[in-house]
Every structure is written in structure tokens, then in C-alpha cells.
Amino acid sequence: MANNLPTIPAFEPGTNPSESWRHWKEDFEDYLEALRYSDAPEKTKTALFRHLCGEELKKQLRAFDLKPNDGCEGVTLQQVLQEFDEYFLDYQNEIFASFKFLEIKQEQGEKFTDYYSRLRNAVVECNYGESQDRMLRDKIIQGLLDKALQERLIRETSKKAKTLQEVVSECKTAENSKVQASVMNEKLSVNALKNFRNYRNQSKNNQKNEVNCKQCGKIHEKKKCPAYGTKCRNCDGRNHWAKMCRTQRNKQKNVAARRVNAIKEN
């Protein structure tokens, strides 16, 4: 199964060869461990190094012209790695590394943990020594995307200094809280929309089932007339109320007709 692992890319110096070497070396050592080659013969490990490192490192390895240590049959992998460590020390530029570190800001949509990881990787090349944690703390706050959190941390830190771990913990908590609140609000919005749709559909259904009743004069569901079974006070008829009584309305129509005729005759 180990032999099916995807290979690591060849070394690329980039703009910061020292940092690139450190990262590539870590990847190579992890790859070696994953293949269970850590205890393999030195000849096998150095061969694997040459196979993976790329032309840039191969040329430099030849230029080193390494010789086996006393008591060793050949050059060891440890010799090769140490030689490259010393070689890339000359490429370290603290000023440029510090410039790159101070340029880092949290990007839109970037999780805090990813932002923090980028800072931790970049600060190694700066050689801040004992001031490293403080520089990390200050840079975290300075580059935060959440301006409300940034202002709060600045305000609180001005009253009482916070450690790097305290700032990291608060940033993680704030981010998690925002995510959880967003999920809750989204769920509430969805439920509110569902309730509104259910209410609207129910209202439509009720409207379809309702009638403007000619027996009681009210709007109600079909076959649920409150006048059903009651007695009309006007005509003593049943199942309707006096205000909707046809006898009463017919009388009113007749009276109105007689008045109109009387006016015409005069």
C-alpha cells in the first residue's frame, strides 16, 4: 500500500530558497516515513533523495562532492540533508522574511486556523527569537478580517496584556460563534418561510371552502351555517335569519314599487 503513495513534487527555490528548502525537506522526511524507508539502507535513502529532489538540488549535490564519514560505506542521507541545511543558510534574509511576514493578512473567506498557520510558517524565517510569540500575537490582531473583533482585542489588550495563546483562543471562539449563529439564523429563516407558506396555503384553502351565505349573511365554511335549525323572527320560517328573510325583502320591494308608481301617477 505504501508504494501507491503519490510522489512529492521536485524542489523549487522560489523567491525564498531557504524557506522552500525547509518545507521540501519536511515533505521528503514525511514521505520517507510513510514509505517505511526510515530504517532502509543509507544507499536506498540517498537514492530516493536524488530521485525526488529535482535537477536544481542534484546539480548542487554533485558540487558538494561529499565523502563517506569514517566507518561508513557510503554517504548517508543525514550528511546530505545537513550539507543542504548549511548551504541554504546563506540564502536566509531576515529583512525580506520579516517583510513577507508583516505583509500577511487574513483573506476573504479564509478560516482563522489557516490564517494562523500561514503566519506561523512565515515567522520561522524571521528569527525573532524570544519576541516571536509577541510578534505573532500583534500580527494576528493587525491582519484580522473581523474588524469588530480586532477593535475589541486592541481595546482589551491596551488594558491588560494578552498572551499569544489567549488571542488565538479568542479568535477561534469568535469565529466558531459566528458560524453557529449563522447556522441558527439560517435555520430560523427557513422555518419562518415554511410557516408563512403553510399559513398562506391554509388561507387559500379556507377561502376556497368559504361561502357568502344567503341564509345568515355571514362568510363561513360550506354546510356550517349558524342559522341552520333556527327560526326566522320575521316569517317563522326555518334555517335562515330575519335579516336574510326573503319574505321581508319581497315586502320591501313591493313597498318600494308602490311608492314609485304613486310618484309616477302624481
Coordinates of N, CA and C in Angstrom, one line a residue, residues 4-205:
N4 N 1.9 2.9 -3.2 CA 0.9 3.6 -4.0 C 0.8 5.1 -3.7
L5 N 1.6 5.5 -2.7 CA 1.5 6.9 -2.3 C 1.9 7.8 -3.5
P6 N 1.2 8.9 -3.6 CA 1.6 9.9 -4.7 C 3.0 10.5 -4.3
T7 N 3.8 10.7 -5.3 CA 5.2 11.3 -5.0 C 5.1 12.8 -4.7
I8 N 6.1 13.3 -4.1 CA 6.2 14.7 -3.7 C 6.8 15.5 -4.9
P9 N 6.4 16.7 -5.1 CA 7.0 17.5 -6.2 C 8.5 17.8 -6.0
A10 N 9.2 18.0 -7.1 CA 10.6 18.3 -7.0 C 10.8 19.7 -6.3
F11 N 12.0 19.9 -5.8 CA 12.3 21.2 -5.1 C 12.2 22.4 -6.1
E12 N 11.6 23.4 -5.7 CA 11.6 24.7 -6.4 C 12.0 25.8 -5.5
P13 N 13.1 26.5 -5.8 CA 13.6 27.5 -4.8 C 12.7 28.7 -4.6
G14 N 11.9 29.2 -5.6 CA 11.0 30.3 -5.4 C 11.8 31.6 -5.1
T15 N 11.1 32.5 -4.4 CA 11.7 33.8 -4.0 C 12.4 33.7 -2.7
N16 N 12.2 32.6 -2.0 CA 12.8 32.4 -0.7 C 13.4 31.0 -0.6
P17 N 14.6 30.7 -1.2 CA 15.1 29.4 -1.3 C 15.2 28.7 0.1
S18 N 15.6 29.4 1.1 CA 15.8 28.9 2.4 C 14.5 28.3 3.0
E19 N 13.4 29.1 2.8 CA 12.1 28.6 3.3 C 11.6 27.4 2.4
S20 N 11.8 27.5 1.1 CA 11.4 26.4 0.2 C 12.1 25.1 0.6
W21 N 13.4 25.2 0.9 CA 14.2 24.0 1.3 C 13.6 23.4 2.5
R22 N 13.4 24.3 3.5 CA 12.9 23.8 4.8 C 11.5 23.0 4.6
H23 N 10.7 23.6 3.8 CA 9.4 22.9 3.5 C 9.5 21.6 2.7
W24 N 10.4 21.7 1.7 CA 10.6 20.5 0.9 C 11.2 19.4 1.7
K25 N 12.2 19.7 2.6 CA 12.8 18.7 3.4 C 11.8 18.1 4.4
E26 N 10.9 18.8 4.9 CA 9.8 18.3 5.8 C 9.0 17.3 5.0
D27 N 8.6 17.7 3.8 CA 7.8 16.8 2.9 C 8.5 15.5 2.6
F28 N 9.8 15.6 2.3 CA 10.6 14.5 2.0 C 10.7 13.5 3.2
E29 N 11.0 14.0 4.3 CA 11.1 13.2 5.5 C 9.8 12.5 5.9
D30 N 8.7 13.2 5.6 CA 7.3 12.6 5.9 C 7.1 11.5 4.8
Y31 N 7.5 11.7 3.6 CA 7.3 10.8 2.5 C 8.2 9.5 2.9
L32 N 9.4 9.7 3.4 CA 10.3 8.6 3.7 C 9.6 7.8 4.8
E33 N 9.0 8.4 5.8 CA 8.4 7.7 6.9 C 7.2 7.0 6.4
A34 N 6.4 7.6 5.5 CA 5.2 7.0 5.0 C 5.5 5.7 4.2
L35 N 6.6 5.7 3.5 CA 7.0 4.6 2.8 C 7.7 3.5 3.6
R36 N 7.9 3.9 4.9 CA 8.6 3.0 5.9 C 10.0 2.7 5.4
Y37 N 10.6 3.8 4.9 CA 12.0 3.7 4.5 C 13.0 4.3 5.5
S38 N 12.5 4.7 6.6 CA 13.3 5.3 7.6 C 14.5 4.4 8.1
D39 N 14.2 3.1 8.1 CA 15.2 2.2 8.5 C 15.9 1.4 7.4
A40 N 15.6 1.9 6.2 CA 16.2 1.3 5.0 C 17.7 1.6 4.9
P41 N 18.5 0.9 4.1 CA 19.9 1.2 4.0 C 20.1 2.6 3.5
E42 N 21.2 3.2 3.9 CA 21.5 4.6 3.5 C 21.6 4.8 2.0
K43 N 22.1 3.8 1.3 CA 22.2 3.8 -0.1 C 20.8 4.0 -0.7
T44 N 19.8 3.3 -0.2 CA 18.5 3.3 -0.7 C 17.9 4.7 -0.4
K45 N 18.1 5.3 0.8 CA 17.5 6.6 1.1 C 18.1 7.7 0.3
T46 N 19.4 7.7 0.1 CA 20.1 8.7 -0.7 C 19.6 8.6 -2.2
A47 N 19.4 7.4 -2.6 CA 19.0 7.2 -4.0 C 17.5 7.8 -4.2
L48 N 16.7 7.6 -3.2 CA 15.4 8.1 -3.2 C 15.4 9.7 -3.2
F49 N 16.3 10.2 -2.4 CA 16.5 11.7 -2.3 C 16.9 12.2 -3.7
R50 N 17.8 11.6 -4.4 CA 18.2 12.0 -5.7 C 17.1 11.9 -6.7
H51 N 16.3 10.9 -6.5 CA 15.2 10.6 -7.5 C 14.1 11.7 -7.4
L52 N 13.9 12.2 -6.2 CA 12.8 13.1 -5.9 C 13.2 14.6 -5.9
C53 N 14.4 14.9 -5.7 CA 14.8 16.3 -5.4 C 14.7 17.2 -6.6
G54 N 14.9 16.7 -7.8 CA 14.9 17.6 -8.9 C 16.3 18.0 -9.4
E55 N 16.4 18.6 -10.6 CA 17.6 18.9 -11.1 C 18.4 20.0 -10.3
E56 N 17.7 20.9 -9.8 CA 18.3 22.0 -9.0 C 19.2 21.5 -7.9
L57 N 18.6 20.6 -7.1 CA 19.4 20.0 -6.0 C 20.4 19.0 -6.4
K58 N 20.1 18.3 -7.5 CA 21.0 17.3 -8.0 C 22.4 17.9 -8.4
K59 N 22.3 19.0 -9.1 CA 23.5 19.7 -9.5 C 24.3 20.2 -8.3
Q60 N 23.6 20.7 -7.3 CA 24.3 21.2 -6.1 C 24.9 20.0 -5.3
L61 N 24.2 18.9 -5.3 CA 24.7 17.7 -4.6 C 26.0 17.2 -5.2
R62 N 26.1 17.3 -6.5 CA 27.3 16.9 -7.2 C 28.5 17.8 -6.9
A63 N 28.1 19.1 -6.8 CA 29.1 20.1 -6.5 C 29.6 20.0 -5.0
F64 N 28.8 19.4 -4.1 CA 29.3 19.2 -2.8 C 30.5 18.2 -2.7
D65 N 30.4 17.2 -3.6 CA 31.5 16.2 -3.6 C 31.7 15.6 -2.3
L66 N 30.6 15.1 -1.7 CA 30.6 14.6 -0.3 C 31.4 13.2 -0.3
K67 N 32.0 13.0 0.8 CA 32.8 11.8 1.1 C 32.1 11.1 2.3
P68 N 32.2 9.7 2.3 CA 31.6 9.0 3.4 C 32.3 9.3 4.7
N69 N 31.6 9.4 5.8 CA 32.2 9.5 7.1 C 32.9 8.3 7.5
D70 N 33.8 8.4 8.5 CA 34.6 7.3 8.9 C 33.7 6.2 9.4
G71 N 34.0 5.0 8.9 CA 33.2 3.8 9.3 C 32.0 3.6 8.5
C72 N 31.7 4.5 7.5 CA 30.5 4.3 6.7 C 30.9 3.9 5.3
E73 N 30.1 3.0 4.7 CA 30.4 2.5 3.4 C 30.1 3.6 2.3
G74 N 29.2 4.4 2.6 CA 28.8 5.5 1.6 C 28.3 6.7 2.3
V75 N 28.0 7.7 1.5 CA 27.4 9.0 2.0 C 26.0 8.7 2.6
T76 N 25.8 9.2 3.8 CA 24.4 8.9 4.4 C 23.5 10.1 4.1
L77 N 22.2 9.8 4.2 CA 21.2 10.8 4.0 C 21.3 11.9 4.9
Q78 N 21.7 11.7 6.2 CA 21.9 12.7 7.2 C 23.0 13.7 6.7
Q79 N 24.0 13.2 6.1 CA 25.1 14.0 5.6 C 24.6 15.0 4.5
V80 N 23.8 14.4 3.6 CA 23.2 15.2 2.5 C 22.3 16.3 3.0
L81 N 21.4 15.9 3.9 CA 20.5 16.9 4.5 C 21.2 18.1 5.2
Q82 N 22.2 17.7 6.0 CA 23.0 18.7 6.8 C 23.7 19.6 5.8
E83 N 24.3 19.1 4.8 CA 25.0 19.9 3.8 C 24.1 20.9 3.2
F84 N 22.9 20.5 2.8 CA 21.9 21.4 2.2 C 21.4 22.4 3.2
D85 N 21.3 22.0 4.5 CA 20.9 23.0 5.6 C 21.9 24.1 5.6
E86 N 23.2 23.8 5.6 CA 24.2 24.8 5.7 C 24.3 25.6 4.4
Y87 N 24.0 25.0 3.3 CA 24.1 25.7 2.0 C 23.0 26.7 2.0
F88 N 21.8 26.4 2.4 CA 20.6 27.3 2.3 C 20.6 28.4 3.4
L89 N 21.5 28.2 4.4 CA 21.6 29.3 5.4 C 22.1 30.6 4.8
D90 N 22.9 30.5 3.7 CA 23.4 31.7 3.0 C 22.2 32.4 2.3
Y91 N 21.1 31.7 2.1 CA 20.0 32.4 1.4 C 19.0 33.0 2.4
Q92 N 19.2 32.8 3.6 CA 18.3 33.4 4.6 C 18.5 34.9 4.6
N93 N 17.3 35.6 4.5 CA 17.3 37.0 4.5 C 16.2 37.5 5.5
E94 N 16.7 37.8 6.7 CA 15.7 38.2 7.8 C 14.9 39.4 7.4
I95 N 15.5 40.3 6.8 CA 14.7 41.5 6.4 C 13.6 41.2 5.4
F96 N 13.9 40.4 4.4 CA 12.9 40.0 3.4 C 11.8 39.1 4.1
A97 N 12.3 38.2 4.9 CA 11.4 37.3 5.6 C 10.4 38.1 6.5
S98 N 11.0 39.1 7.2 CA 10.1 39.9 8.1 C 9.1 40.7 7.2
F99 N 9.6 41.2 6.1 CA 8.7 41.9 5.2 C 7.5 41.1 4.8
K100 N 7.8 39.8 4.4 CA 6.8 38.9 3.9 C 5.8 38.6 5.1
F101 N 6.4 38.4 6.2 CA 5.6 38.1 7.4 C 4.6 39.2 7.7
L102 N 5.1 40.4 7.7 CA 4.3 41.6 8.1 C 3.3 42.0 7.0
E103 N 3.5 41.4 5.8 CA 2.5 41.7 4.7 C 1.3 40.8 4.8
I104 N 1.4 39.7 5.6 CA 0.3 38.7 5.6 C -1.0 39.3 6.3
K105 N -2.1 39.1 5.7 CA -3.4 39.5 6.2 C -4.4 38.4 6.0
Q106 N -5.4 38.3 6.8 CA -6.4 37.2 6.6 C -7.2 37.6 5.4
E107 N -7.3 36.6 4.5 CA -8.0 36.8 3.3 C -9.5 36.6 3.4
Q108 N -10.3 37.1 2.5 CA -11.7 37.0 2.5 C -12.1 35.5 2.4
G109 N -12.9 35.0 3.4 CA -13.3 33.6 3.4 C -12.3 32.7 4.0
E110 N -11.2 33.2 4.4 CA -10.1 32.3 5.0 C -10.4 32.0 6.4
K111 N -10.4 30.8 6.8 CA -10.6 30.4 8.2 C -9.4 30.9 9.1
F112 N -9.7 31.2 10.3 CA -8.7 31.7 11.2 C -7.5 30.7 11.3
T113 N -7.8 29.4 11.5 CA -6.8 28.4 11.6 C -5.8 28.4 10.4
D114 N -6.3 28.7 9.2 CA -5.5 28.7 8.0 C -4.6 30.0 8.0
Y115 N -5.2 31.1 8.5 CA -4.5 32.4 8.6 C -3.4 32.2 9.6
Y116 N -3.7 31.6 10.7 CA -2.7 31.4 11.8 C -1.5 30.5 11.3
S117 N -1.9 29.5 10.6 CA -0.8 28.6 10.1 C 0.1 29.3 9.1
R118 N -0.4 30.2 8.3 CA 0.4 30.9 7.3 C 1.4 31.8 8.1
L119 N 0.9 32.4 9.2 CA 1.7 33.3 10.0 C 2.8 32.5 10.7
R120 N 2.5 31.3 11.2 CA 3.5 30.5 11.9 C 4.6 30.0 11.0
N121 N 4.2 29.7 9.8 CA 5.2 29.2 8.8 C 6.1 30.4 8.4
A122 N 5.5 31.5 8.3 CA 6.3 32.7 7.8 C 7.3 33.2 8.9
V123 N 6.8 33.1 10.1 CA 7.6 33.8 11.2 C 8.9 33.0 11.5
V124 N 9.0 31.8 11.1 CA 10.2 30.9 11.4 C 11.4 31.6 10.8
E125 N 11.3 32.1 9.6 CA 12.4 32.6 8.8 C 12.9 34.0 9.3
C126 N 12.0 34.6 10.2 CA 12.3 36.0 10.7 C 13.4 36.0 11.8
N127 N 13.5 34.9 12.5 CA 14.5 34.8 13.6 C 14.2 35.9 14.6
Y128 N 13.0 36.0 15.1 CA 12.6 37.0 16.1 C 13.1 36.5 17.5
G129 N 13.5 35.3 17.6 CA 13.9 34.8 18.9 C 12.8 34.8 20.0
E130 N 13.1 35.4 21.1 CA 12.2 35.4 22.2 C 11.0 36.3 22.0
S131 N 11.1 37.2 21.0 CA 10.0 38.1 20.6 C 9.0 37.4 19.7
Q132 N 9.2 36.2 19.3 CA 8.4 35.6 18.2 C 6.9 35.5 18.6
D133 N 6.6 35.1 19.8 CA 5.2 35.0 20.2 C 4.5 36.4 20.2
R134 N 5.3 37.4 20.7 CA 4.7 38.7 20.7 C 4.4 39.2 19.3
M135 N 5.4 39.0 18.4 CA 5.2 39.4 17.0 C 4.0 38.7 16.4
L136 N 3.9 37.4 16.7 CA 2.7 36.6 16.2 C 1.4 37.2 16.7
R137 N 1.4 37.4 18.0 CA 0.2 38.0 18.6 C -0.2 39.3 18.0
D138 N 0.7 40.2 17.8 CA 0.4 41.5 17.3 C 0.0 41.4 15.8
K139 N 0.7 40.5 15.1 CA 0.4 40.4 13.6 C -1.0 39.7 13.4
I140 N -1.4 38.8 14.3 CA -2.7 38.2 14.2 C -3.8 39.3 14.3
I141 N -3.6 40.1 15.3 CA -4.6 41.2 15.5 C -4.6 42.2 14.4
Q142 N -3.4 42.5 13.9 CA -3.3 43.6 12.9 C -3.9 43.1 11.6
G143 N -3.9 41.8 11.3 CA -4.3 41.3 10.0 C -5.7 40.7 10.0
L144 N -6.4 40.8 11.1 CA -7.7 40.1 11.2 C -8.7 40.8 10.2
L145 N -9.6 39.9 9.7 CA -10.6 40.4 8.7 C -11.8 40.9 9.5
D146 N -12.1 40.3 10.7 CA -13.2 40.7 11.5 C -12.8 42.0 12.3
K147 N -13.2 43.1 11.8 CA -12.8 44.4 12.4 C -13.4 44.6 13.8
A148 N -14.6 44.1 14.0 CA -15.1 44.3 15.4 C -14.3 43.5 16.4
L149 N -13.9 42.3 16.0 CA -13.0 41.5 16.9 C -11.7 42.2 17.1
Q150 N -11.2 42.7 16.0 CA -9.9 43.4 16.0 C -9.9 44.6 17.0
E151 N -11.0 45.4 16.9 CA -11.1 46.5 17.8 C -11.2 46.1 19.3
R152 N -12.0 45.0 19.5 CA -12.1 44.6 20.9 C -10.8 44.1 21.5
L153 N -10.1 43.3 20.7 CA -8.8 42.8 21.1 C -7.8 43.9 21.4
I154 N -7.8 45.0 20.6 CA -6.9 46.1 20.8 C -7.3 46.8 22.1
R155 N -8.6 47.0 22.3 CA -9.1 47.7 23.5 C -8.7 46.9 24.7
E156 N -9.0 45.6 24.7 CA -8.7 44.8 25.9 C -7.2 44.6 26.2
T157 N -6.4 44.5 25.1 CA -5.0 44.3 25.3 C -4.4 45.6 25.8
S158 N -4.9 46.8 25.5 CA -4.4 48.0 26.0 C -4.6 48.1 27.5
K159 N -5.6 47.5 28.0 CA -5.9 47.5 29.5 C -5.1 46.4 30.2
K160 N -5.0 45.2 29.6 CA -4.3 44.1 30.2 C -3.7 43.3 29.1
A161 N -2.4 43.1 29.1 CA -1.7 42.3 28.0 C -2.3 40.9 27.9
K162 N -2.5 40.5 26.7 CA -2.9 39.1 26.4 C -1.7 38.3 25.8
T163 N -1.7 37.0 26.2 CA -0.7 36.2 25.6 C -1.1 35.7 24.2
L164 N -0.1 35.2 23.5 CA -0.4 34.7 22.1 C -1.6 33.6 22.2
Q165 N -1.5 32.7 23.1 CA -2.5 31.7 23.2 C -3.9 32.2 23.5
E166 N -3.9 33.2 24.3 CA -5.2 33.9 24.7 C -5.8 34.5 23.5
V167 N -5.0 35.2 22.7 CA -5.5 35.8 21.4 C -6.0 34.8 20.4
V168 N -5.2 33.7 20.3 CA -5.6 32.6 19.4 C -6.9 32.0 19.8
S169 N -7.0 31.7 21.1 CA -8.2 31.1 21.6 C -9.5 32.0 21.4
E170 N -9.3 33.3 21.6 CA -10.5 34.2 21.5 C -10.9 34.3 20.0
C171 N -9.9 34.3 19.1 CA -10.2 34.4 17.7 C -10.9 33.1 17.2
K172 N -10.5 32.0 17.7 CA -11.2 30.7 17.3 C -12.6 30.7 17.9
T173 N -12.8 31.1 19.1 CA -14.1 31.2 19.7 C -15.0 32.1 19.0
A174 N -14.5 33.3 18.6 CA -15.3 34.3 17.9 C -15.7 33.7 16.5
E175 N -14.8 33.1 15.8 CA -15.2 32.5 14.5 C -16.2 31.4 14.6
N176 N -16.0 30.5 15.6 CA -17.0 29.5 15.8 C -18.4 30.0 16.2
S177 N -18.4 31.0 17.0 CA -19.7 31.6 17.4 C -20.4 32.2 16.2
K178 N -19.6 32.9 15.3 CA -20.3 33.5 14.1 C -20.8 32.4 13.2
V179 N -20.1 31.3 13.1 CA -20.6 30.2 12.2 C -21.8 29.6 12.8
Q180 N -21.8 29.4 14.1 CA -23.0 28.8 14.8 C -24.2 29.7 14.7
A181 N -24.0 31.0 14.9 CA -25.1 32.0 14.9 C -25.7 32.0 13.4
S182 N -24.8 32.0 12.5 CA -25.2 32.0 11.1 C -26.1 30.8 10.7
V183 N -25.7 29.6 11.3 CA -26.5 28.4 11.0 C -27.8 28.5 11.7
M184 N -27.8 29.0 12.9 CA -29.1 29.2 13.7 C -30.0 30.2 13.0
N185 N -29.5 31.3 12.5 CA -30.3 32.3 11.9 C -30.9 31.8 10.5
E186 N -30.0 31.0 9.8 CA -30.4 30.5 8.6 C -31.6 29.5 8.8
K187 N -31.4 28.7 9.8 CA -32.5 27.7 10.1 C -33.8 28.4 10.5
L188 N -33.7 29.4 11.3 CA -34.8 30.2 11.8 C -35.5 30.8 10.5
S189 N -34.7 31.3 9.6 CA -35.3 32.0 8.4 C -36.0 30.9 7.6
V190 N -35.4 29.8 7.5 CA -36.1 28.7 6.7 C -37.4 28.3 7.3
N191 N -37.4 28.1 8.6 CA -38.6 27.8 9.3 C -39.7 28.8 9.2
A192 N -39.2 30.1 9.3 CA -40.2 31.2 9.2 C -40.8 31.2 7.8
L193 N -40.0 30.9 6.8 CA -40.5 30.9 5.4 C -41.5 29.7 5.3
K194 N -41.2 28.6 5.9 CA -42.1 27.4 5.8 C -43.4 27.7 6.5
N195 N -43.3 28.4 7.6 CA -44.5 28.7 8.4 C -45.4 29.7 7.6
F196 N -44.8 30.7 7.0 CA -45.5 31.6 6.2 C -46.2 31.0 5.0
R197 N -45.5 30.1 4.3 CA -46.1 29.3 3.2 C -47.2 28.5 3.6
N198 N -47.0 27.8 4.8 CA -48.1 27.0 5.3 C -49.4 27.8 5.6
Y199 N -49.1 29.0 6.2 CA -50.2 29.9 6.6 C -50.9 30.4 5.3
R200 N -50.1 30.7 4.3 CA -50.7 31.2 3.1 C -51.5 30.2 2.4
N201 N -51.0 28.9 2.3 CA -51.7 27.8 1.7 C -53.0 27.5 2.4
Q202 N -52.9 27.6 3.8 CA -54.1 27.3 4.6 C -55.2 28.3 4.4
S203 N -54.7 29.6 4.2 CA -55.6 30.7 4.0 C -56.3 30.5 2.7
K204 N -55.6 30.1 1.6 CA -56.2 29.9 0.3 C -57.2 28.7 0.4
N205 N -56.8 27.7 1.1 CA -57.8 26.6 1.2 C -59.0 27.0 1.9

